[in-house]
Short mmCIF file of C-alpha atoms and ligand atoms in Angstrom, two decimals:
data_model
loop_
_atom_site.label_atom_id
_atom_site.label_comp_id
_atom_site.label_asym_id
_atom_site.label_seq_id
_atom_site.Cartn_x
_atom_site.Cartn_y
_atom_site.Cartn_z
CA MET A 1 0.38 9.39 -1.50
CA LYS A 2 -2.47 9.10 0.96
CA VAL A 3 -2.74 6.15 3.33
CA ARG A 4 -5.98 4.36 2.46
CA ILE A 5 -7.83 3.37 5.61
CA GLY A 6 -10.74 1.09 6.47
CA VAL A 7 -12.35 1.15 9.91
CA ILE A 8 -13.88 -2.11 11.17
CA GLY A 9 -16.44 -1.52 13.92
CA THR A 10 -18.10 1.91 14.00
CA GLY A 11 -19.05 2.04 17.69
CA ALA A 12 -17.88 4.52 20.32
CA ILE A 13 -14.11 4.35 19.96
CA ALA A 14 -14.29 4.54 16.17
CA LYS A 15 -16.69 7.47 16.31
CA TYR A 16 -14.95 9.47 19.03
CA ARG A 17 -11.33 8.75 18.27
CA HIS A 18 -10.30 6.82 15.15
CA LEU A 19 -12.53 8.50 12.57
CA PRO A 20 -12.07 12.12 13.71
CA GLU A 21 -8.33 11.66 14.11
CA TYR A 22 -7.95 10.06 10.67
CA ALA A 23 -10.18 12.76 9.18
CA SER A 24 -7.94 15.47 10.62
CA ARG A 25 -4.94 14.24 8.61
CA LYS A 26 -4.26 15.41 5.07
CA ASP A 27 -2.24 12.26 4.29
CA VAL A 28 -5.13 9.86 5.04
CA GLU A 29 -8.19 8.85 3.05
CA ILE A 30 -10.90 6.98 4.96
CA VAL A 31 -12.03 4.73 2.14
CA ALA A 32 -14.55 2.46 3.86
CA VAL A 33 -16.19 1.57 7.16
CA CYS A 34 -17.73 -1.69 8.28
CA ASP A 35 -20.17 -2.64 11.03
CA ILE A 36 -22.67 -5.47 11.38
CA ASP A 37 -25.10 -2.71 12.35
CA LYS A 38 -25.60 -1.06 8.93
CA ALA A 39 -27.50 1.94 10.29
CA LYS A 40 -24.61 2.77 12.60
CA ALA A 41 -22.05 2.44 9.82
CA ASP A 42 -24.19 4.57 7.46
CA LYS A 43 -24.44 7.30 10.08
CA VAL A 44 -20.69 7.61 10.63
CA ALA A 45 -20.02 7.32 6.90
CA LEU A 46 -22.23 10.35 6.38
CA ARG A 47 -20.63 12.27 9.23
CA PHE A 48 -17.06 11.57 8.11
CA ASP A 49 -17.73 11.61 4.37
CA VAL A 50 -16.74 7.98 3.81
CA GLY A 51 -17.71 6.57 0.41
CA GLN A 52 -18.13 2.86 1.07
CA VAL A 53 -20.07 1.03 3.78
CA TYR A 54 -19.93 -2.71 4.49
CA THR A 55 -21.47 -5.11 6.99
CA ASP A 56 -18.92 -7.87 6.32
CA TYR A 57 -15.27 -7.01 6.93
CA LYS A 58 -14.02 -9.79 4.62
CA GLU A 59 -16.03 -8.36 1.75
CA MET A 60 -14.63 -4.90 2.51
CA LEU A 61 -11.07 -6.19 2.41
CA GLU A 62 -11.83 -8.12 -0.78
CA LYS A 63 -13.37 -5.21 -2.66
CA GLU A 64 -11.46 -2.15 -1.47
CA LYS A 65 -7.83 -1.28 -2.11
CA LEU A 66 -6.66 -0.43 1.42
CA ASP A 67 -3.27 0.09 3.07
CA ALA A 68 -4.39 -0.27 6.69
CA VAL A 69 -7.31 -0.88 8.99
CA SER A 70 -8.41 0.07 12.48
CA VAL A 71 -9.94 -2.82 14.40
CA CYS A 72 -12.51 -1.22 16.72
CA LEU A 73 -14.46 -4.34 17.65
CA PRO A 74 -15.41 -6.14 20.87
CA ASN A 75 -12.34 -7.79 22.43
CA TYR A 76 -13.09 -11.37 21.34
CA LEU A 77 -12.95 -10.37 17.66
CA HIS A 78 -9.61 -8.53 17.77
CA ALA A 79 -7.35 -11.49 16.99
CA GLU A 80 -9.44 -13.07 14.25
CA VAL A 81 -9.95 -9.83 12.33
CA THR A 82 -6.39 -8.55 12.87
CA ILE A 83 -4.87 -11.79 11.57
CA TYR A 84 -7.20 -11.80 8.58
CA ALA A 85 -6.25 -8.22 7.66
CA LEU A 86 -2.51 -8.79 8.17
CA ASN A 87 -2.67 -11.84 5.92
CA ARG A 88 -4.23 -9.65 3.24
CA GLY A 89 -1.23 -7.33 3.44
CA LEU A 90 -2.72 -4.54 5.57
CA HIS A 91 -1.17 -2.69 8.51
CA VAL A 92 -3.37 -2.96 11.61
CA LEU A 93 -4.18 -0.66 14.50
CA VAL A 94 -6.05 -2.83 16.98
CA GLU A 95 -7.85 -1.50 20.01
CA LYS A 96 -6.88 -2.55 23.52
CA PRO A 97 -6.79 -5.12 25.01
CA MET A 98 -5.13 -6.52 21.89
CA ALA A 99 -6.57 -10.01 22.44
CA THR A 100 -8.22 -12.26 25.00
CA SER A 101 -5.33 -14.74 25.42
CA LEU A 102 -1.57 -14.92 24.95
CA LYS A 103 -2.08 -17.53 22.25
CA GLU A 104 -4.09 -15.03 20.22
CA ALA A 105 -1.60 -12.23 20.89
CA ASP A 106 1.30 -14.42 19.76
CA ALA A 107 -0.49 -15.35 16.54
CA MET A 108 -1.13 -11.65 15.81
CA ILE A 109 2.50 -10.70 16.46
CA ASP A 110 3.82 -13.60 14.37
CA THR A 111 1.52 -12.76 11.46
CA ALA A 112 2.60 -9.10 11.46
CA LYS A 113 6.26 -10.15 11.54
CA LYS A 114 5.86 -12.75 8.80
CA ASN A 115 4.20 -10.17 6.52
CA ASN A 116 6.50 -7.30 7.57
CA LEU A 117 3.56 -5.09 8.54
CA VAL A 118 2.82 -2.61 11.32
CA LEU A 119 0.79 -3.96 14.22
CA MET A 120 0.01 -1.25 16.76
CA VAL A 121 -2.16 -1.49 19.89
CA GLY A 122 -4.38 1.40 21.08
CA GLN A 123 -2.76 1.72 24.51
CA ASN A 124 -2.77 5.48 24.24
CA GLN A 125 -1.91 6.45 27.83
CA ARG A 126 1.80 6.21 27.16
CA LEU A 127 1.41 8.77 24.36
CA ALA A 128 -0.33 11.41 26.51
CA PRO A 129 2.03 14.43 26.71
CA LEU A 130 1.86 14.50 30.53
CA HIS A 131 2.98 10.88 30.72
CA VAL A 132 5.76 11.41 28.17
CA LEU A 133 6.98 14.34 30.28
CA ALA A 134 6.54 12.37 33.52
CA LYS A 135 8.89 9.74 32.14
CA LYS A 136 11.51 12.43 31.50
CA VAL A 137 11.04 13.77 35.04
CA ILE A 138 11.47 10.30 36.58
CA ASP A 139 14.44 9.42 34.37
CA SER A 140 16.11 12.78 35.14
CA GLY A 141 16.43 11.73 38.79
CA MET A 142 15.16 15.08 40.13
CA LEU A 143 12.83 13.20 42.50
CA GLY A 144 15.26 10.38 43.27
CA LYS A 145 14.16 6.78 43.00
CA VAL A 146 10.50 5.82 42.99
CA ASN A 147 9.58 3.91 46.15
CA THR A 148 5.93 3.21 45.58
CA PHE A 149 2.98 4.31 43.41
CA ARG A 150 -0.75 4.35 43.04
CA THR A 151 -2.50 4.33 39.66
CA VAL A 152 -6.26 4.54 39.25
CA PHE A 153 -8.71 4.43 36.36
CA GLY A 154 -12.39 4.46 37.19
CA HIS A 155 -15.60 5.80 35.68
CA GLN A 156 -19.32 5.03 35.74
CA GLY A 157 -19.03 2.14 33.34
CA PRO A 158 -19.08 1.40 29.61
CA GLU A 159 -22.86 1.81 29.40
CA HIS A 160 -22.25 5.56 29.79
CA TRP A 161 -19.68 5.51 26.97
CA SER A 162 -21.40 3.17 24.51
CA PRO A 163 -25.00 2.56 25.64
CA SER A 164 -25.71 -0.33 23.25
CA ALA A 165 -22.45 -2.19 23.98
CA LYS A 166 -23.67 -5.10 26.13
CA TRP A 167 -20.59 -7.15 25.22
CA PHE A 168 -18.42 -5.31 27.80
CA PHE A 169 -20.30 -7.19 30.57
CA ASP A 170 -20.08 -10.63 28.99
CA LYS A 171 -17.05 -12.74 29.94
CA GLU A 172 -17.25 -14.70 26.68
CA LYS A 173 -16.83 -11.53 24.63
CA ALA A 174 -14.78 -9.24 26.87
CA PHE A 175 -12.80 -11.86 28.94
CA ALA A 176 -12.58 -9.36 31.86
CA GLY A 177 -14.35 -6.19 32.95
CA SER A 178 -12.75 -3.05 34.38
CA LEU A 179 -9.41 -4.87 34.40
CA ALA A 180 -9.43 -5.48 30.64
CA ASP A 181 -11.07 -2.17 29.82
CA LEU A 182 -9.17 0.22 32.11
CA GLY A 183 -6.51 -1.84 33.87
CA VAL A 184 -4.78 -2.65 30.61
CA HIS A 185 -4.14 1.09 30.11
CA LYS A 186 -2.68 1.50 33.59
CA VAL A 187 -0.44 -1.57 33.57
CA ASP A 188 0.85 -0.42 30.19
CA LEU A 189 1.50 3.03 31.62
CA ILE A 190 3.42 1.91 34.69
CA GLN A 191 5.45 -0.58 32.66
CA TYR A 192 6.29 2.25 30.24
CA LEU A 193 7.21 4.62 33.09
CA LEU A 194 8.97 2.26 35.49
CA ALA A 195 9.75 -1.35 34.62
CA ASP A 196 8.07 -4.61 33.73
CA ILE A 197 5.65 -6.08 36.28
CA ASP A 198 7.08 -9.09 38.04
CA GLU A 199 4.28 -10.32 40.31
CA VAL A 200 0.67 -9.43 41.13
CA ALA A 201 -1.91 -10.02 43.87
CA CYS A 202 -5.39 -9.01 42.79
CA PHE A 203 -8.93 -8.85 44.15
CA SER A 204 -11.85 -8.46 41.76
CA ALA A 205 -15.56 -8.09 42.44
CA ILE A 206 -18.93 -7.40 40.86
CA MET A 207 -20.34 -4.68 43.11
CA GLU A 208 -23.13 -3.03 41.13
CA LYS A 209 -23.48 -4.03 37.52
CA LYS A 210 -26.45 -6.23 36.68
CA ASN A 211 -26.24 -9.14 34.22
CA CYS A 212 -22.49 -8.88 34.41
CA THR A 213 -20.07 -11.84 34.38
CA VAL A 214 -16.89 -9.76 34.65
CA ASP A 215 -15.34 -7.58 37.37
CA ASP A 216 -16.74 -4.07 37.81
CA ASN A 217 -14.04 -3.30 40.39
CA SER A 218 -10.51 -4.61 40.84
CA VAL A 219 -7.56 -3.74 43.02
CA ALA A 220 -4.14 -5.20 42.31
CA ILE A 221 -0.93 -4.91 44.27
CA VAL A 222 1.97 -5.16 41.87
CA HIS A 223 5.66 -5.80 42.33
CA MET A 224 7.83 -4.46 39.54
CA LYS A 225 11.05 -6.03 38.31
CA ASN A 226 13.01 -3.06 39.69
CA GLY A 227 11.63 -3.73 43.19
CA VAL A 228 9.02 -0.94 43.26
CA ILE A 229 5.62 -1.88 44.67
CA GLY A 230 2.32 -0.15 44.01
CA THR A 231 -1.39 -0.49 43.43
CA VAL A 232 -3.56 -0.51 40.31
CA GLU A 233 -7.22 0.28 40.92
CA THR A 234 -9.88 -0.07 38.24
CA SER A 235 -13.59 0.60 38.53
CA TRP A 236 -16.80 0.87 36.57
CA THR A 237 -18.65 2.31 39.56
CA TYR A 238 -16.88 5.63 40.28
CA LYS A 239 -19.52 8.36 40.32
CA PRO A 240 -20.11 11.03 39.31
CA LYS A 241 -16.62 11.94 38.01
CA GLU A 242 -14.00 9.65 36.55
CA GLU A 243 -10.52 9.26 38.05
CA ASN A 244 -7.58 8.59 35.81
CA GLY A 245 -4.54 9.54 37.84
CA THR A 246 -1.19 8.22 38.97
CA VAL A 247 1.01 9.21 41.91
CA PHE A 248 4.66 8.29 42.33
CA PHE A 249 6.05 8.61 45.86
CA CYS A 250 9.78 9.09 45.46
CA GLU A 251 12.89 9.54 47.59
CA LYS A 252 12.94 13.34 47.20
CA GLY A 253 9.26 14.09 46.70
CA THR A 254 6.03 13.17 44.94
CA LEU A 255 4.97 13.29 41.29
CA LYS A 256 1.25 13.57 40.52
CA MET A 257 -0.09 12.81 37.06
CA ALA A 258 -3.68 13.72 36.15
CA VAL A 259 -4.63 14.05 39.82
CA GLU A 260 -4.90 17.80 40.49
CA PRO A 261 -7.45 19.63 38.33
CA ASP A 262 -5.31 22.75 37.83
CA ALA A 263 -1.98 20.97 37.38
CA PRO A 264 -1.91 17.93 35.06
CA LEU A 265 1.69 17.18 36.05
CA VAL A 266 3.09 18.47 39.30
CA ALA A 267 6.10 17.61 41.45
CA TYR A 268 6.29 18.29 45.18
CA PHE A 269 9.77 18.41 46.71
CA ASN A 270 10.70 17.43 50.28
CA GLU A 271 13.56 19.89 50.41
CA PRO A 272 12.54 22.97 52.43
CA GLY A 273 11.78 25.97 50.24
CA LYS A 274 11.53 24.00 47.00
CA GLY A 275 7.73 23.77 47.08
CA ARG A 276 5.94 22.46 44.01
CA LEU A 277 6.78 22.54 40.34
CA VAL A 278 3.85 22.65 37.92
CA PHE A 279 4.79 21.51 34.41
CA GLU A 280 3.32 23.18 31.33
CA VAL A 281 1.54 20.30 29.66
CA PRO A 282 -2.02 19.63 28.43
CA LYS A 283 -4.52 17.65 30.49
CA ILE A 284 -4.98 13.95 29.88
CA GLN A 285 -7.52 12.94 27.26
CA THR A 286 -10.78 11.96 28.87
CA ASN A 287 -13.82 10.00 27.77
CA GLU A 288 -16.06 12.45 29.59
CA GLU A 289 -18.08 14.84 27.48
CA GLY A 290 -16.25 17.86 26.21
CA GLY A 291 -12.87 16.49 27.16
CA GLN A 292 -11.73 14.98 23.89
CA PHE A 293 -8.23 15.74 22.72
CA SER A 294 -6.16 13.87 20.19
CA SER A 295 -5.03 10.54 21.61
CA GLY A 296 -1.87 10.48 19.51
CA VAL A 297 -2.60 6.88 18.51
CA ILE A 298 -3.77 7.56 14.98
CA ASP A 299 -0.96 10.05 14.32
CA SER A 300 1.56 7.50 15.58
CA PHE A 301 0.03 4.73 13.46
CA ILE A 302 0.19 6.76 10.25
CA ASP A 303 3.67 8.09 11.00
CA THR A 304 4.85 4.52 11.69
CA ILE A 305 3.38 3.29 8.40
CA ASN A 306 5.11 6.18 6.60
CA GLY A 307 8.43 5.26 8.24
CA LYS A 308 8.70 8.57 10.11
CA ILE A 309 8.82 7.02 13.60
CA GLN A 310 9.36 3.67 15.27
CA ASN A 311 6.15 1.92 16.30
CA PRO A 312 5.59 3.28 19.86
CA ILE A 313 3.11 0.53 20.88
CA PRO A 314 3.97 -2.65 18.96
CA GLY A 315 2.22 -5.97 19.52
CA SER A 316 4.90 -7.01 22.01
CA GLU A 317 3.89 -4.12 24.30
CA GLY A 318 0.22 -5.01 23.93
CA ARG A 319 1.10 -8.58 24.87
CA LYS A 320 3.01 -7.41 27.94
CA ALA A 321 0.01 -5.44 29.23
CA LEU A 322 -2.37 -8.29 28.41
CA ARG A 323 -0.16 -10.75 30.28
CA ALA A 324 -0.18 -8.59 33.42
CA ILE A 325 -3.99 -8.45 33.27
CA LEU A 326 -4.20 -12.23 32.80
CA ALA A 327 -1.95 -12.57 35.87
CA CYS A 328 -4.40 -10.38 37.83
CA ILE A 329 -7.32 -12.58 36.76
CA GLU A 330 -5.41 -15.73 37.72
CA SER A 331 -4.46 -14.23 41.08
CA ASN A 332 -8.07 -13.37 41.87
CA THR A 333 -9.20 -16.87 40.90
CA SER A 334 -6.45 -18.78 42.67
CA LYS A 335 -6.39 -16.43 45.70
CA SER A 336 -2.62 -16.28 45.48
CA LYS A 337 0.20 -14.11 44.15
CA VAL A 338 1.03 -14.80 40.50
CA ARG A 339 4.34 -14.30 38.67
CA VAL A 340 3.60 -12.66 35.33
CA GLU A 341 6.19 -14.79 33.54
CA GLU A 342 4.38 -17.93 34.62
CA VAL A 343 1.15 -16.93 32.88
CA LYS A 344 0.71 -19.00 29.72
N1 NAD B 1 -8.23 3.15 23.67
C1 NAD B 1 -9.23 3.46 24.47
O1 NAD B 1 -9.12 4.32 25.33
C2 NAD B 1 -10.55 2.74 24.31
C3 NAD B 1 -11.72 3.31 24.84
C4 NAD B 1 -12.92 2.59 24.67
C5 NAD B 1 -12.95 1.38 24.02
N2 NAD B 1 -11.78 0.86 23.54
C6 NAD B 1 -11.76 -0.47 22.88
O2 NAD B 1 -12.32 -0.37 21.58
C7 NAD B 1 -13.01 -1.58 21.25
C8 NAD B 1 -14.44 -1.23 20.85
O3 NAD B 1 -15.06 -0.57 21.94
P1 NAD B 1 -16.31 0.41 21.72
O4 NAD B 1 -16.49 1.12 22.99
O5 NAD B 1 -16.18 1.17 20.47
O6 NAD B 1 -17.48 -0.69 21.56
P2 NAD B 1 -18.84 -0.54 20.75
O7 NAD B 1 -19.68 -1.69 21.12
O8 NAD B 1 -19.36 0.85 20.89
O9 NAD B 1 -18.38 -0.71 19.21
C9 NAD B 1 -18.10 -1.97 18.65
C10 NAD B 1 -18.78 -2.04 17.29
O10 NAD B 1 -18.42 -3.27 16.65
C11 NAD B 1 -19.54 -3.71 15.90
N3 NAD B 1 -19.37 -5.13 15.60
C12 NAD B 1 -19.53 -6.21 16.41
N4 NAD B 1 -19.24 -7.34 15.76
C13 NAD B 1 -18.87 -6.98 14.49
C14 NAD B 1 -18.42 -7.70 13.36
N5 NAD B 1 -18.30 -9.04 13.36
N6 NAD B 1 -18.12 -7.02 12.23
C15 NAD B 1 -18.24 -5.66 12.20
N7 NAD B 1 -18.68 -4.92 13.25
C16 NAD B 1 -18.96 -5.58 14.38
C17 NAD B 1 -20.72 -3.39 16.80
O11 NAD B 1 -21.93 -3.35 16.07
C18 NAD B 1 -20.30 -2.03 17.37
O12 NAD B 1 -20.81 -0.98 16.59
C19 NAD B 1 -12.93 -2.47 22.50
O13 NAD B 1 -11.89 -3.39 22.35
C20 NAD B 1 -12.59 -1.50 23.62
O14 NAD B 1 -11.85 -2.08 24.66
C21 NAD B 1 -10.60 1.53 23.65
#
C-alpha cells in the first residue's frame, strides 16, 4: 500500500526537497499539493505529476483521502496547520523550526501523542551521513573527549534561496532570522552529537538586510550539559560561498565536518606519525545550485510511518532545538547568559 501524501506550501523547500524525494519513492503517492499562490502550486503539480491542487489546506484535507502531509509553510503557520492535520488523523512532517514558541511546540507534541501519529521535524543535519559517522567517531573515543567546538552555518540569505519569500525577514512571521533559519539546524546537530545545551550567551545583529526585523547575523557561546563549551555562528551575509561546517577540538586531535572541500569528514591526530584520517562519506547536502542530495528526511518520515524505523527527529527533538534558539534570543535581548531550562 502506498502512503498517500499531501504537501502544504509549494515554495522552495517543497520544490527542492519534499516533492522530489517523495517522487523518488515507489511506496509513496503524492496525491495533492496546496499553496495560496495557485500558479505556484499548479507549476509544481505539473512538474511532479500531482493530480489535485488546492489553495486552502482545510479543503484539501476535507476532500482528499491522505495518510500524511508535509508542512512547508512560513514558520508562524507551522503549529496551526500541523495541529489541524494531526486532529484529522494525518501523520505530519513539519519543517524547521517546528514552531515559534514552546507553547505551540507543546500543543503539537501533545496532539500527535493523543492521536498516536508520527510528528517529525525537518532538522535534517543529524541525518547527513557525515554527521552520523562523526557521532560514531566521537563515541568511539578515538579522539578522546571533546574540549571545545565551533559550528557555523552561513549563506547569502533566504532571498537567494526563495526570492519571493519576504516572510523570512519579518519577525511576526519568522520570529527570528538566521538563528531560526540556520541556527536551529546547528543547535540540533551539536545536541545530537554531544549533549543537551545548558546555557547560552548570544549576540545578534542586523548588518546588511534591508526591511528586516530579525537578525541577519548571530554568534552564540554555548555551554553543554557535559561541560563542553563552543560557538554557534549563523549568518545571512556570507558571500560568495556558504559555510556549513563544524570542528570538534578534542583531547587527542581534531575532527572536521564539512569544512575541507576534499574531505567531508576528516580527523587529525596529535600523536606523531598518525597524520590525518579521511573518512569515506558523501559531502553534506547544500542549498547551493548543483549540490542537492537526498536529505534523508522524507525517507525517514515514510519509513517511520511504515514502522520500519523509530522516528529519528520527533517533536521533542524539535522542541529542544527551538528552546535553545529561544534562549539565544532572550540572551541577546536581556544582555545576559540564559539557562535553556528557564526558557518558558
Ligand atoms: N530543512 C531545511 O534545510 C530548510 C531549508 C529551507 C527552508 N526550510 C523551512 O521550510 C519552510 C518553508 O520555507 P521555504 O523556503 O520553502 O519558503 P517559501 O516562502 O519559498 O515557501 C512557502 C510557501 O508557503 C505558501 N503559503 C503561505 N501561506 C500559506 C497558506 N496559508 N496556505 C498555503 N500555502 C501558504 C507560500 O505561498 C509559499 O509558496 C520554513 O519553515 C523554512 O524554515 C527548511
